[in-house]
Structure formats: C-alpha cells, structure tokens
Coordinates of C-alpha atoms and ligand atoms in Angstrom, one line a residue:
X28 CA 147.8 100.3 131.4
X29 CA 151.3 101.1 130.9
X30 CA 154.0 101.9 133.5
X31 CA 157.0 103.2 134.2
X32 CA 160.0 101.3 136.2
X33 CA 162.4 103.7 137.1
X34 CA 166.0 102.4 139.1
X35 CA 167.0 105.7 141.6
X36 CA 170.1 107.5 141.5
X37 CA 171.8 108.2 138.4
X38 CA 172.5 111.8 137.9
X39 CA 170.3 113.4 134.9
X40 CA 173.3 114.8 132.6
X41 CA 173.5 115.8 129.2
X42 CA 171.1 118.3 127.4
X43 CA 167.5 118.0 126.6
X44 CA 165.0 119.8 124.2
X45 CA 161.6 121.5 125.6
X46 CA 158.9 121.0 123.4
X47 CA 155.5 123.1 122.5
X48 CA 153.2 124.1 125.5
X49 CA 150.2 121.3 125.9
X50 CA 147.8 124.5 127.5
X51 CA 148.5 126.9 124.7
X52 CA 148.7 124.3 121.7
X53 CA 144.7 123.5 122.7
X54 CA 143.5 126.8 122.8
X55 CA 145.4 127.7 119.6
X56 CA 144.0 124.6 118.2
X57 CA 140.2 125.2 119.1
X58 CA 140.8 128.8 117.5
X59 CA 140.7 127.1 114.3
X60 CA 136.8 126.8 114.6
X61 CA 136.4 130.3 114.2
X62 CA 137.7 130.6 110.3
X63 CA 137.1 128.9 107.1
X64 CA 140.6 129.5 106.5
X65 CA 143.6 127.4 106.9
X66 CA 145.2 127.6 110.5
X67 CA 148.4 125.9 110.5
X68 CA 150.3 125.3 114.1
X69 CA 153.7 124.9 114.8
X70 CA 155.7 122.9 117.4
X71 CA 152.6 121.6 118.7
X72 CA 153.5 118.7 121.4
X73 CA 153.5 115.3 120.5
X74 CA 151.6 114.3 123.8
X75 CA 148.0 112.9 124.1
X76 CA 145.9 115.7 124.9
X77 CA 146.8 117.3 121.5
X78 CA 145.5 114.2 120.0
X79 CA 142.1 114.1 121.9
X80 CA 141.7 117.6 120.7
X81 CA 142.6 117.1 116.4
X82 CA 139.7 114.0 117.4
X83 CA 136.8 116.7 118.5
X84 CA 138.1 118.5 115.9
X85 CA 137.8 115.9 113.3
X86 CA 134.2 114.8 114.9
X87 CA 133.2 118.4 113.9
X88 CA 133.8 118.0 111.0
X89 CA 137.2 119.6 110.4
X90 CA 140.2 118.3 108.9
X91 CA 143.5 118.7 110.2
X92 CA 146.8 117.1 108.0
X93 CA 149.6 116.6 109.5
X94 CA 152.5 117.8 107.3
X95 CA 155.0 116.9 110.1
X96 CA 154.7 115.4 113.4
X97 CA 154.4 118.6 114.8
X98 CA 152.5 120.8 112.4
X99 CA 148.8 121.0 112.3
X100 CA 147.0 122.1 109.3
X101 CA 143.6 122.6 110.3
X102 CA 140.7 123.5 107.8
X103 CA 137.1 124.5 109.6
X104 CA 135.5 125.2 106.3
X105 CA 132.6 122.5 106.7
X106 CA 131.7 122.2 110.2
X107 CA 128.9 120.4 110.4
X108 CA 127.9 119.8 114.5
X109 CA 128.6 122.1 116.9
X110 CA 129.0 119.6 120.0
X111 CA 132.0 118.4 122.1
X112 CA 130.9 115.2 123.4
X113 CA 131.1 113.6 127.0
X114 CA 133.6 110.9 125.5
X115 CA 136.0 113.7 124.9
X116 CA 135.3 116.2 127.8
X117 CA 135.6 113.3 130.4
X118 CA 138.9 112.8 129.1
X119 CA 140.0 115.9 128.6
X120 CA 138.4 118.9 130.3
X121 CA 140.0 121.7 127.7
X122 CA 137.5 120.4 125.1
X123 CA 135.5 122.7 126.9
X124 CA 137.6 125.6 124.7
X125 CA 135.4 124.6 121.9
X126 CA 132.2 126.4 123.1
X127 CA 133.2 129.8 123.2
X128 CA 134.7 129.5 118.7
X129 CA 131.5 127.5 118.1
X130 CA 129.0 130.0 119.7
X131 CA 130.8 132.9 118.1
X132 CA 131.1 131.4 114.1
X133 CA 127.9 129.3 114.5
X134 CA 125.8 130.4 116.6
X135 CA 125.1 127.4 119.0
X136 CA 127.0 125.2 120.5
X137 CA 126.2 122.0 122.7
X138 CA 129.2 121.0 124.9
X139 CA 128.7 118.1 127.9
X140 CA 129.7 120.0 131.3
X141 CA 133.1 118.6 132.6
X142 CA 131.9 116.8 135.8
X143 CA 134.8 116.6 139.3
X144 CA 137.9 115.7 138.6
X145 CA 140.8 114.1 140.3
X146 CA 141.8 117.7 141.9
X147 CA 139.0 119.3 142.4
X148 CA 135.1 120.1 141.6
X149 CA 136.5 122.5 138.4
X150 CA 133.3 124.4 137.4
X151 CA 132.9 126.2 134.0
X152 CA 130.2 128.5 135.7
X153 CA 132.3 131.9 135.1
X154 CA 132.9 130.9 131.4
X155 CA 129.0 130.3 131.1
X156 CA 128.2 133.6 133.0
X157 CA 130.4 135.5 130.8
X158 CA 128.6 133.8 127.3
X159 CA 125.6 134.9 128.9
X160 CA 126.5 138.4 129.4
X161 CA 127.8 138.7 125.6
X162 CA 124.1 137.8 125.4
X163 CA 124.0 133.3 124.6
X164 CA 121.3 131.6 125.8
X165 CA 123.0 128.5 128.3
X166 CA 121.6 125.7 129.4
X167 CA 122.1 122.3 130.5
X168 CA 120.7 119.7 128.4
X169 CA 120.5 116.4 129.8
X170 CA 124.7 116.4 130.9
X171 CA 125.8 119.2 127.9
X172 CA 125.9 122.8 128.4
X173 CA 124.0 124.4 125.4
X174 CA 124.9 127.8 124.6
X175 CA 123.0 129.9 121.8
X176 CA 123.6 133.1 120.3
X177 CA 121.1 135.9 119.6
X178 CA 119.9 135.5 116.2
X179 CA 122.3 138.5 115.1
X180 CA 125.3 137.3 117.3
X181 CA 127.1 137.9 120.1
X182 CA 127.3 141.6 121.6
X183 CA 130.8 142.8 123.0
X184 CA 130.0 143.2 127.0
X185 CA 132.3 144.2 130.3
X186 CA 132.9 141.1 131.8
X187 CA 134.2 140.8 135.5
X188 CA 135.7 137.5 136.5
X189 CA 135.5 137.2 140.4
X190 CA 138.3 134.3 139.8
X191 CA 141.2 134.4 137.9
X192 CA 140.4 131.6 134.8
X193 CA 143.3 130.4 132.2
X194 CA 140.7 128.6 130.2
X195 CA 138.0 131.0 131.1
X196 CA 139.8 134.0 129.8
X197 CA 140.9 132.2 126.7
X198 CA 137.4 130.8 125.8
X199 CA 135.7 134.7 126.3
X200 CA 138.8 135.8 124.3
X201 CA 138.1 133.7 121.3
X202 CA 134.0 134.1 121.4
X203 CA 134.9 138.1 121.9
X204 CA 136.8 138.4 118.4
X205 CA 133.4 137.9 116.3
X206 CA 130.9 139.4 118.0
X207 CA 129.3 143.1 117.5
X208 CA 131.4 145.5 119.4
X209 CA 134.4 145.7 121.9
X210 CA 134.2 143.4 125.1
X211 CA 136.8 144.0 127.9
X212 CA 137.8 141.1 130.5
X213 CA 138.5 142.4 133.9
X214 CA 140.8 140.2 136.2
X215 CA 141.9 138.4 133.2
X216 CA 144.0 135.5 133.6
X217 CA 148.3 137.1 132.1
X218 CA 149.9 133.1 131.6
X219 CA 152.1 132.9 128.6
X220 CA 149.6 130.8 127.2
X221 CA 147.1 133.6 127.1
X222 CA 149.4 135.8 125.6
X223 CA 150.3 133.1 122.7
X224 CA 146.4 132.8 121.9
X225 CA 146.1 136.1 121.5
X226 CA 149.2 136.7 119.0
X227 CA 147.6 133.6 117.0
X228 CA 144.1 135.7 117.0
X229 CA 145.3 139.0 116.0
X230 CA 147.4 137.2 112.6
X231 CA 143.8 135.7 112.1
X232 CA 142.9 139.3 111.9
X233 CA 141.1 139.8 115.4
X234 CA 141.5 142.9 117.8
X235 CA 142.8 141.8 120.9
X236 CA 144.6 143.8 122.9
X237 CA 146.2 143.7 126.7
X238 CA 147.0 140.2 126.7
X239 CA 149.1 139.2 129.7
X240 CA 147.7 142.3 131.7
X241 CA 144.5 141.8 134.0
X242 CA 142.5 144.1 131.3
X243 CA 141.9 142.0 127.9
X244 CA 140.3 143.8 125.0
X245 CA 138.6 142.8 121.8
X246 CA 136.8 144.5 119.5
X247 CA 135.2 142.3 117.3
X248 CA 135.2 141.9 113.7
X249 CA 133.6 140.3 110.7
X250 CA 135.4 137.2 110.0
X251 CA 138.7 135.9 110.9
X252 CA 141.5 134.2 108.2
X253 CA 144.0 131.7 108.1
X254 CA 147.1 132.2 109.8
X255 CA 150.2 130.5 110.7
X256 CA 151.9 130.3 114.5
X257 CA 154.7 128.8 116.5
X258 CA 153.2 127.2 120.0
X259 CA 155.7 128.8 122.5
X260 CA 158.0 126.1 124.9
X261 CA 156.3 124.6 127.6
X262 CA 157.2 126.3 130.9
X263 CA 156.3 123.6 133.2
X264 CA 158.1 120.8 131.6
X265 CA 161.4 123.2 131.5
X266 CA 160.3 123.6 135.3
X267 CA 160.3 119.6 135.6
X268 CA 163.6 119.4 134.0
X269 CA 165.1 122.1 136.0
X270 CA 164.2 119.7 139.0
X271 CA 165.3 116.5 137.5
X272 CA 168.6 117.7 137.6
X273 CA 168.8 119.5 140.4
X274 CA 167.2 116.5 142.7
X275 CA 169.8 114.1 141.4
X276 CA 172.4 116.4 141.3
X277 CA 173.4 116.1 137.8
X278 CA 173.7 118.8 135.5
X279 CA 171.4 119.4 132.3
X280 CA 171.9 121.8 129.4
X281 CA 168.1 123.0 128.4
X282 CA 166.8 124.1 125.1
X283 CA 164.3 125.3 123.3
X284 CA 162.6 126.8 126.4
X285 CA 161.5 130.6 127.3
X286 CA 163.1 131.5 130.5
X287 CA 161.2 134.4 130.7
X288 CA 157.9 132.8 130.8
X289 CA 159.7 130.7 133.8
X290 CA 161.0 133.6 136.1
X291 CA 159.1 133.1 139.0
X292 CA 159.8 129.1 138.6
X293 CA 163.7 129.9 138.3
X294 CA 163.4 131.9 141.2
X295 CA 162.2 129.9 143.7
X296 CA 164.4 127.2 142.4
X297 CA 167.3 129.6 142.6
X298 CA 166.0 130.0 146.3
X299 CA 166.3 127.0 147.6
X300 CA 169.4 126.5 146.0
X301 CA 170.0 125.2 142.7
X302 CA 172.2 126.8 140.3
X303 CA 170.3 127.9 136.6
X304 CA 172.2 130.3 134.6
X305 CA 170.4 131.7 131.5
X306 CA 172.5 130.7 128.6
X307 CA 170.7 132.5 126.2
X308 CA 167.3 133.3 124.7
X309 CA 166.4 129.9 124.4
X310 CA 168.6 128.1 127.2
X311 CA 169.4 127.4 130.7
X312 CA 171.5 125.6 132.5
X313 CA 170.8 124.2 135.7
X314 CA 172.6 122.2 138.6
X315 CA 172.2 121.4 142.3
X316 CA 174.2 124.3 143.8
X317 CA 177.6 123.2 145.7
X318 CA 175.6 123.9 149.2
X319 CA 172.9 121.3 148.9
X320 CA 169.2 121.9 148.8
X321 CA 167.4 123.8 151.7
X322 CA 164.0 124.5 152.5
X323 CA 161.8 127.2 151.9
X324 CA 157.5 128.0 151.5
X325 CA 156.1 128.1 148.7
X326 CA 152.0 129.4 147.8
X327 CA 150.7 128.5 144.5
X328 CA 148.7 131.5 143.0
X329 CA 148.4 132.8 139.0
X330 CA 150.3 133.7 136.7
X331 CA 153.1 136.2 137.0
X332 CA 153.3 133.7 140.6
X333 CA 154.2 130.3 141.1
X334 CA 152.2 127.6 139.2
X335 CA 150.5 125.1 140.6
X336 CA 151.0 122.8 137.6
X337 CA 155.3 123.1 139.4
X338 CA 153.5 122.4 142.7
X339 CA 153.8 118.2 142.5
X340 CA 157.5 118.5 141.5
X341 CA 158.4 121.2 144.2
X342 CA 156.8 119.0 146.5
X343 CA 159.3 116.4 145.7
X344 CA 162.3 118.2 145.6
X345 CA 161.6 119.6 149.1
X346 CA 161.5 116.1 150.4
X347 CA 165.2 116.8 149.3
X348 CA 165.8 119.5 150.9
X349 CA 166.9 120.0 154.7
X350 CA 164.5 122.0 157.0
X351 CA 160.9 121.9 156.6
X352 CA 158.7 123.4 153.9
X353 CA 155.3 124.5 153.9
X354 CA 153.5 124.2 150.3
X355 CA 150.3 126.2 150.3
X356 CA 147.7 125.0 147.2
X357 CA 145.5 128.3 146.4
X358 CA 144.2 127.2 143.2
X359 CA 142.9 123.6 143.4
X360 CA 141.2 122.3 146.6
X361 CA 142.5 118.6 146.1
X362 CA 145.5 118.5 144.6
X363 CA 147.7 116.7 147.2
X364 CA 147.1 113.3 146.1
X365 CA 150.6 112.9 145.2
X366 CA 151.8 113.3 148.8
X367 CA 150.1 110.1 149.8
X368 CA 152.3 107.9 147.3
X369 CA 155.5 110.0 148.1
X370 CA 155.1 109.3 151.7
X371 CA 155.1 105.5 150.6
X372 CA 158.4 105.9 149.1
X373 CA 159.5 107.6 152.6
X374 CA 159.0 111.1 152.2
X375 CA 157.8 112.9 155.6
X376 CA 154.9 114.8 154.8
X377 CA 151.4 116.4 157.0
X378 CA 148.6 117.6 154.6
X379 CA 146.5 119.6 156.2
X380 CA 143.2 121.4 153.9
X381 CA 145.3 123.3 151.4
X382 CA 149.0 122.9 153.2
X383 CA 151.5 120.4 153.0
X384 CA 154.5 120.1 155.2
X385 CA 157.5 118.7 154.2
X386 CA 160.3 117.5 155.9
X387 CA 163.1 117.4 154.7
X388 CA 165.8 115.5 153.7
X389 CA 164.4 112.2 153.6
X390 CA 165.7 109.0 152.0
X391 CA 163.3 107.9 149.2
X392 CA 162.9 104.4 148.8
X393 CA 161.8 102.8 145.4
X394 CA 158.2 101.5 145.8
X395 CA 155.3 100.6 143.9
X396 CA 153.2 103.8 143.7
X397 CA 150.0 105.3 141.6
X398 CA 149.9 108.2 139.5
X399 CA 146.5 110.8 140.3
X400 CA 146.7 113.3 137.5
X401 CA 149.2 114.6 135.2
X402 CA 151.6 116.8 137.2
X403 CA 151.3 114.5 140.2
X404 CA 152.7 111.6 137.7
X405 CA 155.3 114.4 136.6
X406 CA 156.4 114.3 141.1
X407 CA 156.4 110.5 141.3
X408 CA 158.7 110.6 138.4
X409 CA 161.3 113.0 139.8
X410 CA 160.8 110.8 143.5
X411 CA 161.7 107.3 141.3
X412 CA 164.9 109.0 140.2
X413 CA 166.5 110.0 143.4
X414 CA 164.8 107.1 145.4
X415 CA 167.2 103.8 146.2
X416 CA 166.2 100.7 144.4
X417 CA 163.2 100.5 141.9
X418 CA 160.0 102.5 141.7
X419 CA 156.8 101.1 139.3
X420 CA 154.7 103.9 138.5
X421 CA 151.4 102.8 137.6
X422 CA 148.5 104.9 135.3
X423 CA 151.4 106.8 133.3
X424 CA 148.4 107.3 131.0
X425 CA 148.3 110.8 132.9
X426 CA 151.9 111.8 132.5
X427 CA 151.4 110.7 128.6
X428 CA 148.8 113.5 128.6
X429 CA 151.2 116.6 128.8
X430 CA 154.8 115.2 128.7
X431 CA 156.1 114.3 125.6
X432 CA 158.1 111.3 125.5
X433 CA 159.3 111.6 129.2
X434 CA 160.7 108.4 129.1
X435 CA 163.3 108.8 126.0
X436 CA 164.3 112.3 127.0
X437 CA 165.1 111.5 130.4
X438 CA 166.8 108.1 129.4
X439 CA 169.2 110.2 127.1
X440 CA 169.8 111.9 130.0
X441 CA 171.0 108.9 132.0
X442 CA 168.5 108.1 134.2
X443 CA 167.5 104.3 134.0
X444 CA 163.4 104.4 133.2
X445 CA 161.9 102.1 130.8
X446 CA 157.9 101.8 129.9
X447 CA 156.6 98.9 130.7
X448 CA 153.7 98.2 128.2
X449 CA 150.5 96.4 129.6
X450 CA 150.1 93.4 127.1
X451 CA 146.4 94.3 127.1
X452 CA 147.0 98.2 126.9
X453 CA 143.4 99.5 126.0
X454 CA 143.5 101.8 122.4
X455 CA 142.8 105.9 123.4
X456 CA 139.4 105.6 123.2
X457 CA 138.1 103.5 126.3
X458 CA 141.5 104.0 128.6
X459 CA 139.7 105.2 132.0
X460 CA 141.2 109.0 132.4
X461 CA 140.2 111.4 134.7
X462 CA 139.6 114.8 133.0
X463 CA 142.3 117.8 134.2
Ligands
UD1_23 C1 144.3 125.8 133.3 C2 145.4 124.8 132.9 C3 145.8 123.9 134.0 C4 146.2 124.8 135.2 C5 145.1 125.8 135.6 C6 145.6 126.8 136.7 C7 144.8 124.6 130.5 C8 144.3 123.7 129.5 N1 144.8 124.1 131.8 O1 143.2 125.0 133.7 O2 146.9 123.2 133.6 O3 146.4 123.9 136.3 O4 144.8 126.6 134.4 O5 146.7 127.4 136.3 O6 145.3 125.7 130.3 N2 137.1 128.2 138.3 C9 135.8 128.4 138.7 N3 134.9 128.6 137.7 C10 135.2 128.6 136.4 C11 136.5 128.4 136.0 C12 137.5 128.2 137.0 O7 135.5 128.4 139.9 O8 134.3 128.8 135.6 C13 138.1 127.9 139.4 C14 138.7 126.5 139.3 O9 138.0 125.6 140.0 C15 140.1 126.8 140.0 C16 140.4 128.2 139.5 O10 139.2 128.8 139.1 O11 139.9 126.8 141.4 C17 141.4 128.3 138.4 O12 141.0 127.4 137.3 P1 141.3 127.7 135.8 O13 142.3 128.8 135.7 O14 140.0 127.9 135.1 O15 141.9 126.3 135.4 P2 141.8 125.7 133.9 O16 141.6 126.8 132.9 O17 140.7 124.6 133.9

C-alpha cells in the first residue's frame, strides 16, 4: 500500500488548479444508464472512485471511451445485467447510484447493500423506501438489494425524506425522470452536486425542476437522449487548499474553482481568520491573515451549511489555532477517527459522542500515522505539512479515492511530499478499501 512522507513546514505558495467534483462526476456518470444515447462528461476527476464507477459501468455492459483523460463518452445502448456487485459496492458505496437508472430504463435491478463503513453504519433504507413508494418491489437477496418495477413502470409519487440524503435525492431524482407522472421530493438534499445532476438530466430531456431547494420536481417522460456536460469544480478540495495555505502560512492563487458553491466554507475560514479574496468567477486567493489563526465552533449539517466532508481539515487547522474549538459531527456518527492519529502527532484533542475539542495552538510533530477514510487522509495531510520533522502517512489508497494527484499539486506548491510506492502495491481490484 502506498504512502505518503511528507517533511513539515514549507509554506504552500504558488497557484494550483481545482479539478471536477468526485460526488457529482458519479451521479452524472450513473445517469448514463438511463439512455441509449451517447452521454459525454466533461472535467471528470482523474481520481479512483471515477474509475471504480466506468468498471460497473463497463461490467453492465456499457462502453465508455475515453477521448481525453478527462472526458467520458459513455454509450448504454446494450445493457445487458442490471447488477452492481459486492466487489464494487464494498469499495465504493456510490455504486449504489446505479439502482435507481437501472429500475427506471430496465425495470429491475439487483444491487449488493453497502454494509458499515469506516464512519458510520450508512443505510440505503430511505432510498429503498422511496423506490417503493414509486411502486418497485425491494428485496434483499442473499447480500443484494433487488428492486423491481411494476410491469408498466415506475409511478411518479410524493416522497418525504425524514433525513436529508445527497445520494438519496440524487438516486430518486434519476429513477423519477422515466417513470409515469410527476414525483416531488420533500426535504431534498440543495448540494451543488444535486444541482449539476439535475442540469445534466434536463439536456437529456428530463423535467426536473427545484434543484438546490428542499422541493425537487420531476415529471417524467418517455425516453431520455444523449447529452453533453461540464462536471462543476470540486468544493471540498478548493476547501482543502484554502487550508493548506492558510495552515502553513503561505499564500496560494486558486483556479478553476466555484466560490459560490464554497460560501459557507469561505466563511468560516474567513472567521477564524484567514484572508480569501474572490478573484474572480473562477478564483480565490487565500492566505493566513496577518493576526494568526483563532479559534471558533464549528457544527457540520447539509448543504447550504458547513460540510462534513471540510470537517477532517477544519479539525486540523484548529489544532493551529489559539483558544479552543468545539467541532460538532451531525451527519456521521463515527467520523472522528482522524483525531486519534492527529493527537499522535501532538494535537490536543477530547472526543466526546459527536464533539471534538480542540486546543489550540499546538506544535505538531511528524509521526508515523494511518489514514481512516478519505477526508480524514485529506487532515493528516494538512497536519504532515505544518508538523516539525517527517510524517509517513500510511493507506493513501483513501485519499487517492477523491483527490486527484494530491501529491504533484501540492509539491508544485512547495511543500516537500513524495509517494512512497509499496514494492508489492496490490492492482485496484483486491486493495482492501473501506466503502465511503
Ligand atoms: C454523500 C457524499 C459524501 C458526504 C455525504 C454527506 C457522495 C457520493 N457522497 O454521501 O461525500 O459525506 O453525502 O454530505 O455524494 N442516511 C440514512 N438512510 C439513507 C441514506 C442516508 O439514514 O437511506 C443517513 C446517513 O447515514 C447519514 C445521513 O443520512 O447519517 C446523510 O447521508 P447521505 O447524504 O445519504 O450521504 P451519502 O449520500 O452516502
């Protein structure tokens, strides 16, 4: 399993480039299945989640061509199963995406039921309940979740989720646009990445409206089309880079991001006292402000609020900051596991149920440490660059899930991080990862 070494305390300086959004790219990707037409993708990210989804796409029987590294052609015509095995979902939980296209163009679909993960139990149950509603037949088949359609298709419903779900809305979204009537979500999930779905389904030809607003809906149609789309800029790894910067207190020029989708992000950043000016459309800029870093409290909760994908990295650059900070987790019951290894490096932090407190400034020391999951690797990153001496971060197979190229961008940024390759790396197929 490959690593990172990182050496602490070069300032990140120079500019660096955002690339395409890991959760909308798999969405957009699994709405392919629901044409026979061309879909074609844009500025999807080279990372390897992207790849584990072309691979259930390709077992399906799609095909996907690759014009350029980051375009996507993908062709659905001759679909021949309708299953998303446990080799994928285990390794990727948003194969789970593929149920709600599959039930809606082909009536059935057999999908094995993502099992705990690293930071948290993660049911699908209010996706199920909602196929259910829109009148699918679900159930579990020896580990898979079969879901079948009545014999005439799905029928639009009201749906009602109790809990806000990205992937839940997004699933319901897609199986909405081809069955017999209108279906509205209630307490629909508004991220960016919902949004983006949506725009790719309407060019496809589907009615969907009130994306990004807690009322989604779809009237459904015939058939959908080809269509072509631009994944929009990945807010959490601007987020990440916004930190870098800020936590070594270098300065960083960054591109090819949305600073709208990041406003609550660039908020609490400004808060606790880094400098980000919006540079335009497409850029920020962002430094530690001349004042130093200072502590502030932070709840995770969704979209328009703070993310807890940011939650790992915030964590990190409180252990930065001077006071103390209290993180509250409201999404994820377990996602803390990162605190443990920062506290090795000599971060002074309590976890208590879904808090953390974090006291702060403390000197980070470089130290052999473990990444959990993929924002957690993201935190342990951001702790290797500020820390003194040298940090090994082990299981970067997590981090090489949603960050594209981490490594090189932040090297051409100046911070000293190399990838140390296991001799005996396993291929993609039989790495042990836990599904996020
Ligand atoms: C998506 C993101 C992930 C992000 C998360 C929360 C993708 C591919 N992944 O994950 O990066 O951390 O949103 O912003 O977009 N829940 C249920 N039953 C369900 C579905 C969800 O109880 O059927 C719960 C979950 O356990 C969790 C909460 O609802 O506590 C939110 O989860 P959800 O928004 O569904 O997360 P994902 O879509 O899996």
């Amino acid at each position: 399993m490959d690593k990172f070494r990182i050496r602490g305390g070069n300032p990140i300086k120079g500019r660096v480039s955002i690339s395409g959004a890991k959760n909308s790219a798999l969405p957009c990707m699994a709405a392919a299945i629901l044409t026979p037409e061309t879909v074609t993708l844009h500025n999807l990210p080279y990372v390897r989640d992207i790849i584990t989804m072309r691979r259930l796409l390709e077992d399906i029987g799609a095909h996907v061509l690759t014009p350029e590294l980051r375009t996507h052609k993908i062709s659905a015509a001759n679909v021949e199963l309708m299953a998303a095995p446990y080799e994928l979902v285990k390794t990727m939980r948003a194969s789970v995406l593929a149920l709600g296209p599959l039930v809606a163009r082909f009536g059935k679909a057999r999908v094995s039921l993502p099992g705990g993960c690293a930071i948290g139990a993660r049911p699908i149950d209010l996706h199920l309940a909602a196929l259910e509603k829109m009148g699918a037949e679900v159930f579990l088949e020896a580990g898979d979740v079969v879901a079948r359609s009545p014999e005439d298709g799905l029928v639009g419903a009201e749906i009602s989720f109790d809990k806000i779900s990205v992937t839940g809305t997004e699933n319901l979204m897609m199986a909405a646009t081809l069955a017999r009537g209108t279906t509205t979500i209630h307490n629909a999930a508004r991220e960016p990445e919902v949004r983006d779905l949506a725009e790719l389904l309407n060019k496809m030809g589907a009615r969907v409206r009130g994306a990004g607003t807690p009322t989604i809906q779809i009237e459904g149609v015939e058939g959908l089309g080809g269509a072509e789309h631009t994944i929009i800029p990945d807010r959490i790894e601007t987020g990440t880079f916004i930190v870098a910067a800020a936590i070594t207190k270098g300065e960083l020029e960054i591109r090819d991001c949305n600073p709208e989708h990041c406003n609550r992000i660039i908020g609490k950043l400004r808060e606790v006292g880094v400098e980000i000016e919006e540079v335009n459309q497409s850029t920020l800029q962002a430094r530690c402000g001349a004042r130093g870093l200072h502590a502030s409290d932070l709840m995770t909760e969704p979209y328009p609020a703070f993310p807890t994908d940011m939650q790992a990295q915030f964590m990190t650059l409180m252990t930065q900051a001077n006071g103390r900070s209290t993180i509250t987790e409201t999404i994820f019951e377990n996602r803390f596991m990162h605190a443990s290894e920062l506290q090795r490096m000599g971060a002074r932090i309590q976890v208590t149920h879904d808090k953390a407190i974090v006291d702060g400034p403390a000197k980070l020391i470089g130290a052999r440490v473990q990444a959990s999951d993929l924002r957690a690797s993201a935190s342990l990153v951001l702790a290797g660059l500020v820390a003194d001496g040298e940090t090994l971060i082990d299981r970067v197979y997590h981090i090489d899930r949603g960050y594209e190229k981490i490594e090189t961008k932040l090297k051409e940024v100046g911070a000293d991080i190399e990838r140390v390759r296991d001799s005996v790396t396993a291929p993609l197929s039989t790495q042990p990862q836990e599904s996020l």
